[in-house]
Amino acid sequence: IDYGVNIYARYLQDGAGSMERVLKRTGLAVLLCSLTTIIGYFTLIIADSNALVSLGGLAILGELTCISSAMIALPALVAWLERRSVARTAAK
């Protein structure tokens, strides 16, 4: 969850309309952090134990889900909310 929190916190610091810049800067750091975690979990996939292989695969799947949420779903939600806010302001 901290990936999304880091991106959203940076977005709040930079203000509305900054999500593209946030993804270029903070998003790259978050992506690198996720990549190193995935590499660590990948070592479990090459283990001799089927239990560790399963754990590694599920951990990688979870990591990919978290990074996708932070880098795709969260920015899409923020963009939608920004557009909705602009439309409501224009309608008044």
Short mmCIF file of C-alpha atoms in Angstrom, two decimals:
data_model
loop_
_atom_site.label_atom_id
_atom_site.label_comp_id
_atom_site.label_asym_id
_atom_site.label_seq_id
_atom_site.Cartn_x
_atom_site.Cartn_y
_atom_site.Cartn_z
CA ILE A 1 0.00 0.00 0.00
CA ASP A 2 2.92 2.37 0.55
CA TYR A 3 3.47 2.73 -3.20
CA GLY A 4 0.09 4.40 -3.65
CA VAL A 5 0.55 6.44 -0.48
CA ASN A 6 3.91 7.76 -1.68
CA ILE A 7 2.53 8.74 -5.07
CA TYR A 8 -0.59 10.37 -3.63
CA ALA A 9 1.40 12.23 -0.96
CA ARG A 10 3.67 13.66 -3.65
CA TYR A 11 0.62 14.60 -5.72
CA LEU A 12 -0.83 16.47 -2.75
CA GLN A 13 2.49 18.31 -2.32
CA ASP A 14 2.68 19.32 -5.96
CA GLY A 15 -1.00 20.18 -6.38
CA ALA A 16 -3.72 19.54 -8.91
CA GLY A 17 -2.64 18.75 -12.44
CA SER A 18 0.74 17.40 -11.37
CA MET A 19 0.10 13.67 -11.69
CA GLU A 20 2.14 13.30 -14.89
CA ARG A 21 5.15 14.95 -13.24
CA VAL A 22 4.62 12.87 -10.08
CA LEU A 23 4.64 9.65 -12.11
CA LYS A 24 7.83 10.67 -13.91
CA ARG A 25 9.69 11.45 -10.70
CA THR A 26 8.22 9.65 -7.72
CA GLY A 27 6.75 6.93 -9.91
CA LEU A 28 10.19 5.93 -11.14
CA ALA A 29 11.45 5.59 -7.57
CA VAL A 30 8.41 3.54 -6.61
CA LEU A 31 8.86 1.36 -9.69
CA LEU A 32 12.50 0.73 -8.84
CA CYS A 33 11.56 -0.21 -5.28
CA SER A 34 8.97 -2.65 -6.60
CA LEU A 35 11.43 -4.13 -9.08
CA THR A 36 13.96 -4.88 -6.36
CA THR A 37 11.25 -6.55 -4.30
CA ILE A 38 10.19 -8.66 -7.29
CA ILE A 39 13.79 -9.72 -7.84
CA GLY A 40 13.98 -10.80 -4.22
CA TYR A 41 10.79 -12.84 -4.53
CA PHE A 42 12.05 -14.34 -7.78
CA THR A 43 14.75 -16.14 -5.83
CA LEU A 44 11.97 -18.15 -4.20
CA ILE A 45 10.73 -19.33 -7.60
CA ILE A 46 13.99 -21.12 -8.28
CA ALA A 47 13.95 -22.92 -4.90
CA ASP A 48 13.74 -26.70 -4.60
CA SER A 49 10.69 -26.57 -2.35
CA ASN A 50 7.28 -26.39 -4.07
CA ALA A 51 5.96 -24.42 -1.11
CA LEU A 52 8.60 -21.73 -1.63
CA VAL A 53 7.96 -21.69 -5.37
CA SER A 54 4.24 -21.12 -4.74
CA LEU A 55 4.98 -18.43 -2.16
CA GLY A 56 7.34 -16.66 -4.55
CA GLY A 57 4.82 -16.74 -7.37
CA LEU A 58 2.03 -15.37 -5.21
CA ALA A 59 4.30 -12.72 -3.75
CA ILE A 60 5.28 -11.55 -7.24
CA LEU A 61 1.63 -11.49 -8.27
CA GLY A 62 0.81 -9.40 -5.21
CA GLU A 63 3.69 -7.03 -5.92
CA LEU A 64 2.56 -6.58 -9.53
CA THR A 65 -0.95 -5.86 -8.32
CA CYS A 66 0.30 -3.23 -5.87
CA ILE A 67 2.49 -1.46 -8.40
CA SER A 68 -0.29 -1.55 -11.02
CA SER A 69 -2.71 -0.01 -8.57
CA ALA A 70 -0.26 2.75 -7.67
CA MET A 71 0.92 3.51 -11.20
CA ILE A 72 -2.28 2.97 -13.21
CA ALA A 73 -5.43 2.88 -11.10
CA LEU A 74 -4.55 5.70 -8.69
CA PRO A 75 -3.52 8.21 -11.40
CA ALA A 76 -6.64 7.32 -13.40
CA LEU A 77 -8.82 7.92 -10.35
CA VAL A 78 -7.10 11.23 -9.60
CA ALA A 79 -7.49 12.38 -13.23
CA TRP A 80 -11.17 11.44 -13.18
CA LEU A 81 -11.73 13.33 -9.92
CA GLU A 82 -9.90 16.38 -11.28
CA ARG A 83 -12.02 16.41 -14.44
CA ARG A 84 -15.17 15.96 -12.38
CA SER A 85 -14.19 18.85 -10.13
CA VAL A 86 -13.48 21.11 -13.11
CA ALA A 87 -16.83 20.17 -14.70
CA ARG A 88 -18.71 20.94 -11.46
CA THR A 89 -16.93 24.27 -11.11
CA ALA A 90 -17.74 25.20 -14.72
CA ALA A 91 -21.39 24.23 -14.24
CA LYS A 92 -21.79 26.69 -11.36
#
